[in-house]
Coordinates of C-alpha atoms in Angstrom, one line a residue:
Chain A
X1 CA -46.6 -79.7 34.6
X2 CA -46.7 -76.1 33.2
X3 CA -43.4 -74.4 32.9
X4 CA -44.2 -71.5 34.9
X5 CA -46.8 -71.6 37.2
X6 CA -48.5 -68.6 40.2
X7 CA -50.7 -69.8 42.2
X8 CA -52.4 -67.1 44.6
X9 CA -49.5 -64.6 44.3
X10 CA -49.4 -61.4 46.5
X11 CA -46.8 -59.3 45.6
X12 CA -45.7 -55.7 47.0
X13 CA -44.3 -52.4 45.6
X14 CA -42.3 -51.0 49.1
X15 CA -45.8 -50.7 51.2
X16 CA -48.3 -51.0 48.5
X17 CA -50.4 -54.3 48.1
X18 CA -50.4 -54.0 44.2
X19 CA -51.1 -58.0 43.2
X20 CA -53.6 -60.2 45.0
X21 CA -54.0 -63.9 45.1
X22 CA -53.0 -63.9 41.4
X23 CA -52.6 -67.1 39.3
X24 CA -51.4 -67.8 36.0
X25 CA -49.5 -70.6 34.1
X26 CA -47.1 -70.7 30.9
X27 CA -46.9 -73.9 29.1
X28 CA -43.6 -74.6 27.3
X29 CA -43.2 -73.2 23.7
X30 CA -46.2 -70.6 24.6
X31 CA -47.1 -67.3 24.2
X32 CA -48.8 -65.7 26.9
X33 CA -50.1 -62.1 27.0
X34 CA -50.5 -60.5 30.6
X35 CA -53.2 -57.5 29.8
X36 CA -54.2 -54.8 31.9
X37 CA -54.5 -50.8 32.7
X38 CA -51.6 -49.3 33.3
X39 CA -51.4 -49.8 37.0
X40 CA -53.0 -53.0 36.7
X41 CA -50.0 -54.4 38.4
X42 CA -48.6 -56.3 35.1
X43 CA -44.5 -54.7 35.6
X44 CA -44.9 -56.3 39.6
X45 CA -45.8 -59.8 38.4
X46 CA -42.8 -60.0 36.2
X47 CA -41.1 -58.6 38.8
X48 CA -42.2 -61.0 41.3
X49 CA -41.7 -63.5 38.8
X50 CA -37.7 -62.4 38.5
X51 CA -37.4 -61.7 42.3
X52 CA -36.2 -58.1 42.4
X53 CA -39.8 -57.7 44.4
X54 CA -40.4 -59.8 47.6
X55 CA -43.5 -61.9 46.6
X56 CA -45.3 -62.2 50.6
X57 CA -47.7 -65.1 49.9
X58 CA -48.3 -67.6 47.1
X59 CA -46.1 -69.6 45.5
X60 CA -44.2 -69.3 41.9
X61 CA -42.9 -72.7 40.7
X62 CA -40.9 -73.0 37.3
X63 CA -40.4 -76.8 36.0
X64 CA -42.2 -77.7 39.1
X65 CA -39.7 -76.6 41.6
X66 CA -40.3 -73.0 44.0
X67 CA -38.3 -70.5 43.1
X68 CA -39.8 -68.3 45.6
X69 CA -37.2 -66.7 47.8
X70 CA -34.5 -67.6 45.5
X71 CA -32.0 -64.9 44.8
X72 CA -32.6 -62.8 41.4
X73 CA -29.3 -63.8 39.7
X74 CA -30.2 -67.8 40.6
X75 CA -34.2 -67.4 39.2
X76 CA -31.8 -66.0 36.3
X77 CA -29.9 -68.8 36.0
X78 CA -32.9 -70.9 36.0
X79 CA -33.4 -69.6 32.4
X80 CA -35.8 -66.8 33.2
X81 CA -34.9 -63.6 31.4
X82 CA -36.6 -60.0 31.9
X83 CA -36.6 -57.8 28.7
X84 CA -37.3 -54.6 31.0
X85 CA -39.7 -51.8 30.3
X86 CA -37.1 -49.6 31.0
X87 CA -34.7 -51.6 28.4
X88 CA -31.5 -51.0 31.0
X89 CA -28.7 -51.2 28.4
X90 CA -25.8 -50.9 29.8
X91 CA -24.7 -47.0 28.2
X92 CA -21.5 -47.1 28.4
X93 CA -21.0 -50.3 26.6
X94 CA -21.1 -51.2 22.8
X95 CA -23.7 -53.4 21.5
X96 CA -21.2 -56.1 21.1
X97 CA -20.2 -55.2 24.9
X98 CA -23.6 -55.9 26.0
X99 CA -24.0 -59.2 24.4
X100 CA -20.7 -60.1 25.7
X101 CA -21.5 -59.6 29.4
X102 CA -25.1 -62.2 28.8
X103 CA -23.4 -64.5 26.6
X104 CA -20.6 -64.8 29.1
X105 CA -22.9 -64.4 32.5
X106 CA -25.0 -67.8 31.3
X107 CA -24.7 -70.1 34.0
X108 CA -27.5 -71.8 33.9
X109 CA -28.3 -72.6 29.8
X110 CA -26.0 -72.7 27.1
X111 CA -25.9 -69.1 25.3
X112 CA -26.6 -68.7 21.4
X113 CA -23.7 -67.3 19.2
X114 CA -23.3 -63.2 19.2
X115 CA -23.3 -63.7 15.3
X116 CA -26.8 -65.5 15.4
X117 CA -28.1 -62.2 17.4
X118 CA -26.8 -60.3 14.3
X119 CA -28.8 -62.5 11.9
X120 CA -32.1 -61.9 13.8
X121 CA -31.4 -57.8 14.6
X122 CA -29.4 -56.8 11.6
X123 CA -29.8 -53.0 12.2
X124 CA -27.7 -54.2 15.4
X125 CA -24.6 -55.6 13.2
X126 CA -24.4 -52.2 11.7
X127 CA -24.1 -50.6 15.2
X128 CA -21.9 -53.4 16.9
X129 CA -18.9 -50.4 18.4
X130 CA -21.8 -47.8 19.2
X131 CA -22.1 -47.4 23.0
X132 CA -25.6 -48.3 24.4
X133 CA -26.1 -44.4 25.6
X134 CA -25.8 -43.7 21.8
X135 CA -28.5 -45.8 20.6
X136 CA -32.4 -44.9 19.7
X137 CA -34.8 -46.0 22.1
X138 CA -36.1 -48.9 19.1
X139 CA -31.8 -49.8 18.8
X140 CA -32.3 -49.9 22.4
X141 CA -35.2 -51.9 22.3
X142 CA -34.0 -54.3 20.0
X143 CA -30.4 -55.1 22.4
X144 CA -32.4 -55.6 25.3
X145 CA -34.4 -58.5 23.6
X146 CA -31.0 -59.7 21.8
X147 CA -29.4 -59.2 25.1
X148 CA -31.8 -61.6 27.0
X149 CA -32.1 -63.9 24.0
X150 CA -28.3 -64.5 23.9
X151 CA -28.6 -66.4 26.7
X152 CA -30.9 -69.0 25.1
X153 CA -33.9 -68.0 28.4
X154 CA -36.5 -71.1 28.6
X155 CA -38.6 -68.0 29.5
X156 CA -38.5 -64.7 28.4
X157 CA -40.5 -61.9 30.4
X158 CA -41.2 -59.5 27.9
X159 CA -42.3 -55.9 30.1
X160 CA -44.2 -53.6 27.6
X161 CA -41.6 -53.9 24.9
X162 CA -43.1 -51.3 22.9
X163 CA -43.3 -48.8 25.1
X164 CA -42.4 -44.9 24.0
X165 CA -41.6 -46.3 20.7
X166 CA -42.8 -44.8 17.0
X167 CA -44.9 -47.0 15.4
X168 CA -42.4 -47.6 12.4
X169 CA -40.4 -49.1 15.0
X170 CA -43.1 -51.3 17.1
X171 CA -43.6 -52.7 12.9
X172 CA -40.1 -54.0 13.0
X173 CA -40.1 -54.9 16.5
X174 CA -43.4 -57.0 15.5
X175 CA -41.3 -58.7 12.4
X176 CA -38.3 -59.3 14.9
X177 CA -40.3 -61.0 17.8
X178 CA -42.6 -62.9 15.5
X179 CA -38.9 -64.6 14.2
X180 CA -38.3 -65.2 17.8
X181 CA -41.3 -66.9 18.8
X182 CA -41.5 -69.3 15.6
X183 CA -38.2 -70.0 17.1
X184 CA -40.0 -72.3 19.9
X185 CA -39.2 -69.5 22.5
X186 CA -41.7 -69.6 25.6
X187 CA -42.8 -65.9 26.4
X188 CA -45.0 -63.9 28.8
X189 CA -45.0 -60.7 27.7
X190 CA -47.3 -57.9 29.2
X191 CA -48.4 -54.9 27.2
X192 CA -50.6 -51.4 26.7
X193 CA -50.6 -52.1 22.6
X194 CA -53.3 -54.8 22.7
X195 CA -53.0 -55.4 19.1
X196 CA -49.2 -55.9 19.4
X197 CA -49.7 -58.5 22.1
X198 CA -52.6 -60.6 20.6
X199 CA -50.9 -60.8 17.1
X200 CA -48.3 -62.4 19.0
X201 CA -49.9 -64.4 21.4
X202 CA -51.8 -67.2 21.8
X203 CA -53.4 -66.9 25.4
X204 CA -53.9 -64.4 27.8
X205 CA -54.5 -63.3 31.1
X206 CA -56.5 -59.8 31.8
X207 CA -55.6 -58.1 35.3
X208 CA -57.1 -55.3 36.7
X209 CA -56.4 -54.0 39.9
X210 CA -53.8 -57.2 40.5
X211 CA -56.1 -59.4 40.3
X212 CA -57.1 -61.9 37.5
X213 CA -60.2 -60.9 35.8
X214 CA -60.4 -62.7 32.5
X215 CA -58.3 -65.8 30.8
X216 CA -58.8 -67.8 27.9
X217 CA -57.8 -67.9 24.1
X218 CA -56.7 -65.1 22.0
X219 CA -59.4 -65.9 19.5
X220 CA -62.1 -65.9 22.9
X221 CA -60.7 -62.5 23.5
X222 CA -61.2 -60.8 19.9
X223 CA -64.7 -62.3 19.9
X224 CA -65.2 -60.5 23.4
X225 CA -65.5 -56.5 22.9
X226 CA -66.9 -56.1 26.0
X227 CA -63.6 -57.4 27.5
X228 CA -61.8 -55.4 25.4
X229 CA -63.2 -52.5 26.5
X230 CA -64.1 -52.7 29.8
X231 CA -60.9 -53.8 31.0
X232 CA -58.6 -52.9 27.9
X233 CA -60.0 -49.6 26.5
X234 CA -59.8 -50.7 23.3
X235 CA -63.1 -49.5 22.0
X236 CA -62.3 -45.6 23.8
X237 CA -59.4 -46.1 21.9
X238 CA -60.8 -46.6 18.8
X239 CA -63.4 -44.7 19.0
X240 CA -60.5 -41.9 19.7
Chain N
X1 CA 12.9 -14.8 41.2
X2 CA 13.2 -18.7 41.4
X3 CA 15.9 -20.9 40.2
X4 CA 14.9 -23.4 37.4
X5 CA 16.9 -26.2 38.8
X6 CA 14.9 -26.3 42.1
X7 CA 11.3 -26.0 40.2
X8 CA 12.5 -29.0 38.2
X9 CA 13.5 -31.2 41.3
X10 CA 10.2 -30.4 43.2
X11 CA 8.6 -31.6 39.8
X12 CA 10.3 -34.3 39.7
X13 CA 9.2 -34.9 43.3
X14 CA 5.5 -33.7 42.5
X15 CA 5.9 -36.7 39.8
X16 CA 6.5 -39.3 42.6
X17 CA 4.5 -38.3 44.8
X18 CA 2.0 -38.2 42.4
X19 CA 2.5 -42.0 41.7
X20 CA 1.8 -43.6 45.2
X21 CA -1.2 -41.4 45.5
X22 CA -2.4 -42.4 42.1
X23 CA -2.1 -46.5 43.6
X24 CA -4.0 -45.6 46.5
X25 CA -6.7 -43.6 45.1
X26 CA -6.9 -45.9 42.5
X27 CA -7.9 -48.6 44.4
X28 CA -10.5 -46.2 46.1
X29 CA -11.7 -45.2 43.0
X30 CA -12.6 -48.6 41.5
X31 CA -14.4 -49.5 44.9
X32 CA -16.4 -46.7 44.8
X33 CA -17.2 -47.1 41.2
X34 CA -18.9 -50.2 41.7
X35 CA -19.8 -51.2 45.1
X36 CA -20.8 -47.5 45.6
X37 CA -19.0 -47.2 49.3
X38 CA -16.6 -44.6 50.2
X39 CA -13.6 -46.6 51.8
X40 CA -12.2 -44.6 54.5
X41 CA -9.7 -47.3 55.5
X42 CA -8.3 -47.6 52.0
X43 CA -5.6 -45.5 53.7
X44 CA -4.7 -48.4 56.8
X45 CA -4.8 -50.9 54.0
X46 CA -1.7 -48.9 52.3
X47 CA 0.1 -48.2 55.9
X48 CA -0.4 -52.1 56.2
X49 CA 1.0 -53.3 53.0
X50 CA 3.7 -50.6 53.7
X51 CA 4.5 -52.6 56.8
X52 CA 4.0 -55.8 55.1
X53 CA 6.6 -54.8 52.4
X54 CA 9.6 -53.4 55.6
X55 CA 9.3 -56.9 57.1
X56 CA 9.6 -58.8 53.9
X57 CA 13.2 -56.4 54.1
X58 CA 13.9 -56.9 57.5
X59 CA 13.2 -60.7 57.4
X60 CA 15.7 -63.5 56.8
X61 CA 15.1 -63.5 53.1
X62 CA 15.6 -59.7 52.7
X63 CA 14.0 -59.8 49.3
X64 CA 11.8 -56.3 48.3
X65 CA 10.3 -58.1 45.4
X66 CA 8.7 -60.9 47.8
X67 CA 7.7 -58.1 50.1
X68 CA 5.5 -55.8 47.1
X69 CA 3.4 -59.6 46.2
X70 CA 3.1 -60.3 49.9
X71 CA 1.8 -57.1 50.4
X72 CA -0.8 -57.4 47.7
X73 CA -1.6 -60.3 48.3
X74 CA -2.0 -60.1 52.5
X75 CA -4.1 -56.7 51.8
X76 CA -5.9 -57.8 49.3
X77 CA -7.3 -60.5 51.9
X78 CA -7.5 -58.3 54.9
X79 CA -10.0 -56.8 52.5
X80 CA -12.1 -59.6 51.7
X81 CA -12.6 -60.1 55.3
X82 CA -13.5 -56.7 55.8
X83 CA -15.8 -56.9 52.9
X84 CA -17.8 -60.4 53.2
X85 CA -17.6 -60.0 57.0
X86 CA -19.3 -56.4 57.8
X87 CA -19.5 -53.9 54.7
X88 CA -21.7 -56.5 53.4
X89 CA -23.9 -56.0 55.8
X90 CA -24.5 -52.4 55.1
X91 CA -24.5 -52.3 51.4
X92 CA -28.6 -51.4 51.9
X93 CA -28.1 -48.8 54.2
X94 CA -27.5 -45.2 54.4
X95 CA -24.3 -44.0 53.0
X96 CA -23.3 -42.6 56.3
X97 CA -22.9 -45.9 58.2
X98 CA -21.0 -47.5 55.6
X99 CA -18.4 -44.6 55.9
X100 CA -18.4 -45.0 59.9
X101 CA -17.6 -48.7 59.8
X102 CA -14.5 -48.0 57.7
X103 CA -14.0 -45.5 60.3
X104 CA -13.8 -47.5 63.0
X105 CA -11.4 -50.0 60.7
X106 CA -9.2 -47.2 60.5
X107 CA -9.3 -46.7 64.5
X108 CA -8.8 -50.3 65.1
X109 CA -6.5 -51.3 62.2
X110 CA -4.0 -48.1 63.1
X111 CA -4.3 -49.0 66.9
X112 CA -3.7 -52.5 66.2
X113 CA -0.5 -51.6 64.1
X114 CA 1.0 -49.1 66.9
X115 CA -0.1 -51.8 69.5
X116 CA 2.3 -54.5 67.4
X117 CA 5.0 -52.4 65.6
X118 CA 5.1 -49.1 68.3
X119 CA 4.5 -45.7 67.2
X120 CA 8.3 -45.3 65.6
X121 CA 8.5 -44.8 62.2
X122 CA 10.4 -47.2 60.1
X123 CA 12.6 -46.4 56.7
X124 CA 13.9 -49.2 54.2
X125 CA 16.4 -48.5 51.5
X126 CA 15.2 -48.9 47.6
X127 CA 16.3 -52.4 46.4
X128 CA 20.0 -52.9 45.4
X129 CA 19.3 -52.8 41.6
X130 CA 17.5 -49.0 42.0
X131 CA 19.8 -47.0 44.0
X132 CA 21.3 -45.0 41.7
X133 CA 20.2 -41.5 39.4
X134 CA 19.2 -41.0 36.1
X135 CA 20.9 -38.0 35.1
X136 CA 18.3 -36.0 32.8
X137 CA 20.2 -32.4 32.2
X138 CA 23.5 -31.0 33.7
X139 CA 20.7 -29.5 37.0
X140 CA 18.4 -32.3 37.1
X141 CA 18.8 -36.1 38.1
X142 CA 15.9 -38.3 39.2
X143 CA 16.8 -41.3 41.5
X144 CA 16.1 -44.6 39.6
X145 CA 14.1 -45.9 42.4
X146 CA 11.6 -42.7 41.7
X147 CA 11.2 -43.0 38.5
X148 CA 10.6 -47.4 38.9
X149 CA 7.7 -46.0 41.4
X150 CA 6.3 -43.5 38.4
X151 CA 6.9 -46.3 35.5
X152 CA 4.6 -48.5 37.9
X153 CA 1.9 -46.6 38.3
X154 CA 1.5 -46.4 34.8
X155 CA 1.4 -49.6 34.1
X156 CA -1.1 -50.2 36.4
X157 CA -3.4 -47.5 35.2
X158 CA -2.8 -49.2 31.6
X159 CA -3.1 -52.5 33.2
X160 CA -6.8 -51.7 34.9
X161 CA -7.7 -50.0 31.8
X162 CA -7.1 -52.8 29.2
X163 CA -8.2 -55.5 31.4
X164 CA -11.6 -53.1 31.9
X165 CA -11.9 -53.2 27.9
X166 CA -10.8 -56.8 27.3
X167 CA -11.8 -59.3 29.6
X168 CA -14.5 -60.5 30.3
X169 CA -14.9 -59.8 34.2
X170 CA -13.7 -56.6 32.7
X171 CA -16.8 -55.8 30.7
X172 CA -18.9 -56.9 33.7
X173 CA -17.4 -54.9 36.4
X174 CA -18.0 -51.7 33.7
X175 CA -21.4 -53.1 33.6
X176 CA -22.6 -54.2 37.0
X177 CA -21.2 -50.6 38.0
X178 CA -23.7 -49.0 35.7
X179 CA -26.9 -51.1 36.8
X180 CA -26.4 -53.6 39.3
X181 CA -29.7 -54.5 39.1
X182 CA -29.7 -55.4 35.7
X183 CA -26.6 -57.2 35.9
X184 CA -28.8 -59.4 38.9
X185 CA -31.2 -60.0 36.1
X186 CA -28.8 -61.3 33.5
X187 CA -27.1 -63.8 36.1
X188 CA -24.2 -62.3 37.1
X189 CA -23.2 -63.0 41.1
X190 CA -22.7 -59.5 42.2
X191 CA -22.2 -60.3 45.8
X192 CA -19.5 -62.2 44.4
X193 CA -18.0 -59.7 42.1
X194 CA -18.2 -57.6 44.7
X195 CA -15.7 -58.8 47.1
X196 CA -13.4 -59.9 43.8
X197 CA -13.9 -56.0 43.5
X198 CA -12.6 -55.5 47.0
X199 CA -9.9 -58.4 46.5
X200 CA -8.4 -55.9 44.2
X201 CA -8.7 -52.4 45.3
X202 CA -7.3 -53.4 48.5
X203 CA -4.5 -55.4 47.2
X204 CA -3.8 -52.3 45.0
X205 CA -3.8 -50.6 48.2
X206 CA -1.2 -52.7 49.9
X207 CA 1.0 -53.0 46.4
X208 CA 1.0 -49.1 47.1
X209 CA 2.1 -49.1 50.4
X210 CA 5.1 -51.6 49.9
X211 CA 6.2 -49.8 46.9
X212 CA 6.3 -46.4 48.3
X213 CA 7.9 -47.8 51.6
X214 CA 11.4 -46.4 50.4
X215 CA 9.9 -43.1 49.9
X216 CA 8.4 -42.3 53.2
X217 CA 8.9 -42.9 57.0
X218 CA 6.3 -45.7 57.7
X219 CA 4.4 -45.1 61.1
X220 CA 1.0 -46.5 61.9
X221 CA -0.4 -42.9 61.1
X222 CA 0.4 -42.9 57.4
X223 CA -2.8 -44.4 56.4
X224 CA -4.5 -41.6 57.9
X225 CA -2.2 -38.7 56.5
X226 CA -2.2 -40.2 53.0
X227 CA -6.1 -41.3 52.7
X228 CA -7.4 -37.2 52.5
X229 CA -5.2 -36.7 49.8
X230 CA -6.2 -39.5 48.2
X231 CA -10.0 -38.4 48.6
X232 CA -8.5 -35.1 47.1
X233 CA -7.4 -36.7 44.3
X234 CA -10.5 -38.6 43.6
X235 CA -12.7 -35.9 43.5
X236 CA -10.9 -33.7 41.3
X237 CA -10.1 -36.1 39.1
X238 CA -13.7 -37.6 38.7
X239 CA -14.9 -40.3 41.7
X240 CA -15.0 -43.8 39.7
X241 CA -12.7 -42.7 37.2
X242 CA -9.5 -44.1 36.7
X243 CA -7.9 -42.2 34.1
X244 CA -9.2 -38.9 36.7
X245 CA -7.4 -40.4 39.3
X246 CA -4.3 -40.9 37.3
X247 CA -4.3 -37.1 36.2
X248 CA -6.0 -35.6 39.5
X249 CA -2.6 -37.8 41.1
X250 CA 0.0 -36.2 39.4
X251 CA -1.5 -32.5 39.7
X252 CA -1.7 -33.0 43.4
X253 CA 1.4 -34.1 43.7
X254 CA 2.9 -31.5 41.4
X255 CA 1.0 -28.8 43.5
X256 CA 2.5 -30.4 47.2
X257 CA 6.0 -29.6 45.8
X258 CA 5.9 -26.9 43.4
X259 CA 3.6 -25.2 45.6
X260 CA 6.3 -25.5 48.6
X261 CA 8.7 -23.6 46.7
X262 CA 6.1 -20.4 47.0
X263 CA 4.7 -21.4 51.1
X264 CA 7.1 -23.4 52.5
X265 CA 5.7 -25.7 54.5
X266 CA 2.2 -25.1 53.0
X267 CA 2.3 -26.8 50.1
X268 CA -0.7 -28.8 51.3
X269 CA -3.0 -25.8 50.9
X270 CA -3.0 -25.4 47.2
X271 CA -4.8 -29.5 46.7
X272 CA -7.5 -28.1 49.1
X273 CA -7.9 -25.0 47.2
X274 CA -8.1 -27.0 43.7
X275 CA -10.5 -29.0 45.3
X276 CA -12.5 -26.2 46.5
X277 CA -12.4 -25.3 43.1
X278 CA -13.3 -28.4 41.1
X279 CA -16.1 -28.7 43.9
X280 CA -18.0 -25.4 42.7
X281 CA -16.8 -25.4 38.8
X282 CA -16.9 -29.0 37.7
X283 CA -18.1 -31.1 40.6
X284 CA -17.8 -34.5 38.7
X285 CA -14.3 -33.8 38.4
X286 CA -11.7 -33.5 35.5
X287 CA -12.1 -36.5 34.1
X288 CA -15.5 -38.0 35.9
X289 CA -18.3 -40.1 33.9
X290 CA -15.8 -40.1 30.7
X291 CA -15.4 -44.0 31.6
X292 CA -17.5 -44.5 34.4

């Protein structure tokens, strides 16, 4: 039994009809890589995923049991945490604030200790009173992982976490999840920095147009150019 | 040219006025700043705790004290019911039918008052212990019972803005009214929090009422005369702001009866022309977003 598991998902953004029939599966302890355009409808999985879009057919189970139509805060509970693209700290709280209000909100898993966050972030100890509004977007970046993380997730949604960020920051952002994930952490995390994601990962799923076009190994897909750049760009890219 | 001793009674007046408007806006404040609805019968939730308090007084155990936790407590209710059972409902709607629904509450809630106490108004006496003046200068006393009603609203506004900072339900109401969405995504029950939301602004309400009972005549039309001020005061002070509607409280007050002393019997007009002002110069008021 995988621990997350869509099976012909159609999912919705208002009107639009932006995933079709899509199916994917995490094992526990994985790392999976959801790859595709921008637009490829990556952000609306997770979403579907999380509830806060109405999935219309398909079903979604985690540990075997639907969580379709389940509330967002209960699929929460469940130990399914979004890192959003967006990051969504909470500005007008500190850092410690912000951990506060996950560690305290776990209902469903035990949370980790603030101080261990603090251990695994350290340029977060250094800004513990700062309010979130007064962060970087990388600070940002970094609470929204610890914030998700110190509620101990059994899954945790990562949605282009190194989005808008300089690449001196996406290094340490590399070092930090790369800690996480030797941690035993199960992750789906989707992204536009292919490298980022297969140095990470260890499967993948490509989508175009919301609807599955390639899966297999992260070693299948480094062999596979042509995936990489007909569906990836990474070749234009390069080439760039 | 106008006597000293009379500006300093109508501030001292201006100060306790300021403090019953500062516990109801205070109330409609904190609803606002996280469920997002403007409550137009915050004011017949005061007029009912006002009641609840003058039959605590007039009942068989007299006792004033019982009557300001009754009222909190019977309000505070009244507005769970009115939130689980219909503004639920309309959270997801436009903003113009949430404020009609708590415009028919006022309709019904100020009819059903007249229809059970009658249209008279009703006075009760400060508790024994606070009848007496505190003499501040040979011109200027302040009755005791005036200055318990100013002492209060203090301590509520430091109340509200320690438990904001230190507890934990605290830190999440400062968070889910931020981003409620993200607060759905970390776990937190915000239906829930919601009506523990309303719990308290409406028993905050009804603490108001009972407490200013001794300052006012009490008719079923005081919810409706004090809840524009009250919008008044949130505005210029900042809407969701607490510390705004603490300080946009006490100027409005201030302005009612220092304002008098230059238009008698207009001393109504000078909130509305502040408020005209904050409106064009500094529409999110004095104070708004420093907390929000």
């Amino acid at each position: 039994m995988s621990l997350l598991e869509l099976s012909d998902v159609n999912a919705y953004y208002g009107n639009s009809h932006v995933v079709f029939d899509l199916s994917l599966s995490v094992e526990e302890n994985e790392v999976v890589a959801l790859l595709g355009r921008n637009g490829a409808g990556k952000t609306t999985t997770l979403r579907a995923i999380t509830g806060t879009v109405p999935r219309r057919h398909g079903t979604i189970a985690f540990r075997g049991d639907s969580i379709v139509d389940q509330s967002v805060d209960r699929i929460s509970n469940r130990g399914i945490k979004l890192v959003p693209e967006e990051r969504r700290i909470f500005p007008t709280l500190t850092v410690v604030e912000n951990l506060s209000v996950a560690r305290d909100s776990c209902s469903g898993t035990e949370p980790r200790p603030i101080e261990e966050m603090f251990d695994i972030f350290p340029v977060l100890d250094e800004l513990r009173e700062n309010r979130g509004r007064n962060l970087s977007g990388g600070e940002q970046q970094m609470l929204a992982v610890a914030r998700a993380l110190v509620q101990n997730p059994d899954l945790l949604l990562l949605d282009e976490p190194t989005e808008g960020l300089a690449p001196v920051i996406v290094e340490d952002l590399r070092e930090v999840l790369e800690d996480i994930v030797s941690r035993d952490v199960t992750v789906l995390i989707t992204e536009q920095n292919v490298e980022f994601a297969l140095d990470l990962s260890e499967r993948a799923y490509i989508i175009e147009s919301g609807e599955n076009a390639w899966d297999g190994s992260i070693e299948d897909l480094r062999q596979r150019e042509d995936l990489l750049e007909e569906y990836l760009s990474v070749g234009e890219a390069s080439a760039d | 040219m106008v006597n000293t001793g009379l500006v300093v009674d109508q501030v001292i007046t201006g100060l306790s006025i300021g403090s019953y408007l500062f516990l109801i806006a205070v109330g409609l404040s904190l609803i606002f700043g996280v469920l997002e609805v403007l409550n137009f019968a915050h004011g017949v939730l005061y007029m009912i705790g006002a009641y609840v308090g003058i039959m605590a007084v007039q009942s068989a155990t007299g006792n004033f004290w019982l009557g300001l936790v009754l009222a909190a407590l019977v309000v505070g209710l009244i507005g769970v019911v009115m939130e689980v059972g219909f503004l639920r409902r309309v959270y997801d709607r436009d903003e113009l039918d949430q404020l009609l629904l708590t415009f028919a509450f006022v309709l019904i809630i100020t009819d059903g008052v007249r229809y059970v106490f009658g249209s008279g108004s009703r006075i009760i006496n400060p508790p024994p212990g606070l009848r007496f003046s505190l003499v501040l200068s040979e011109t200027a006393a302040i009755p005791s019972y005036r200055a318990f009603v100013i002492l209060a609203s203090v301590l509520v506004l430091g109340g509200i803005l320690l438990a904001l900072r230190t507890t934990n339900f605290g830190r999440v109401v400062r968070a889910t009214s931020s981003d409620r969405d993200m607060a759905l995504l970390l776990g937190i029950d915000v239906p829930k929090l919601y009506t523990g939301v309303f719990f308290i602004g409406a028993a905050l309400a009804g603490f108001g009422g009972a407490l200013a009972a001794p300052l006012q005549s009490v008719t079923p039309e005081l919810g409706n005369q004090v809840i524009i001020n009250a919008f008044v005061v949130v505005v210029i002070g900042g809407l969701g702001s607490f510390t705004g509607a603490f300080v946009g409280a006490y100027l409005i007050g201030i302005m009612i009866a220092v304002g008098s002393i230059f238009a008698a019997g207009a001393g109504q007009l000078f909130p509305f022309v502040a408020l005209i002002a904050v409106l064009l110069l500094k529409p999110e008021g004095i104070v708004g977003g420093a907390e929000a």
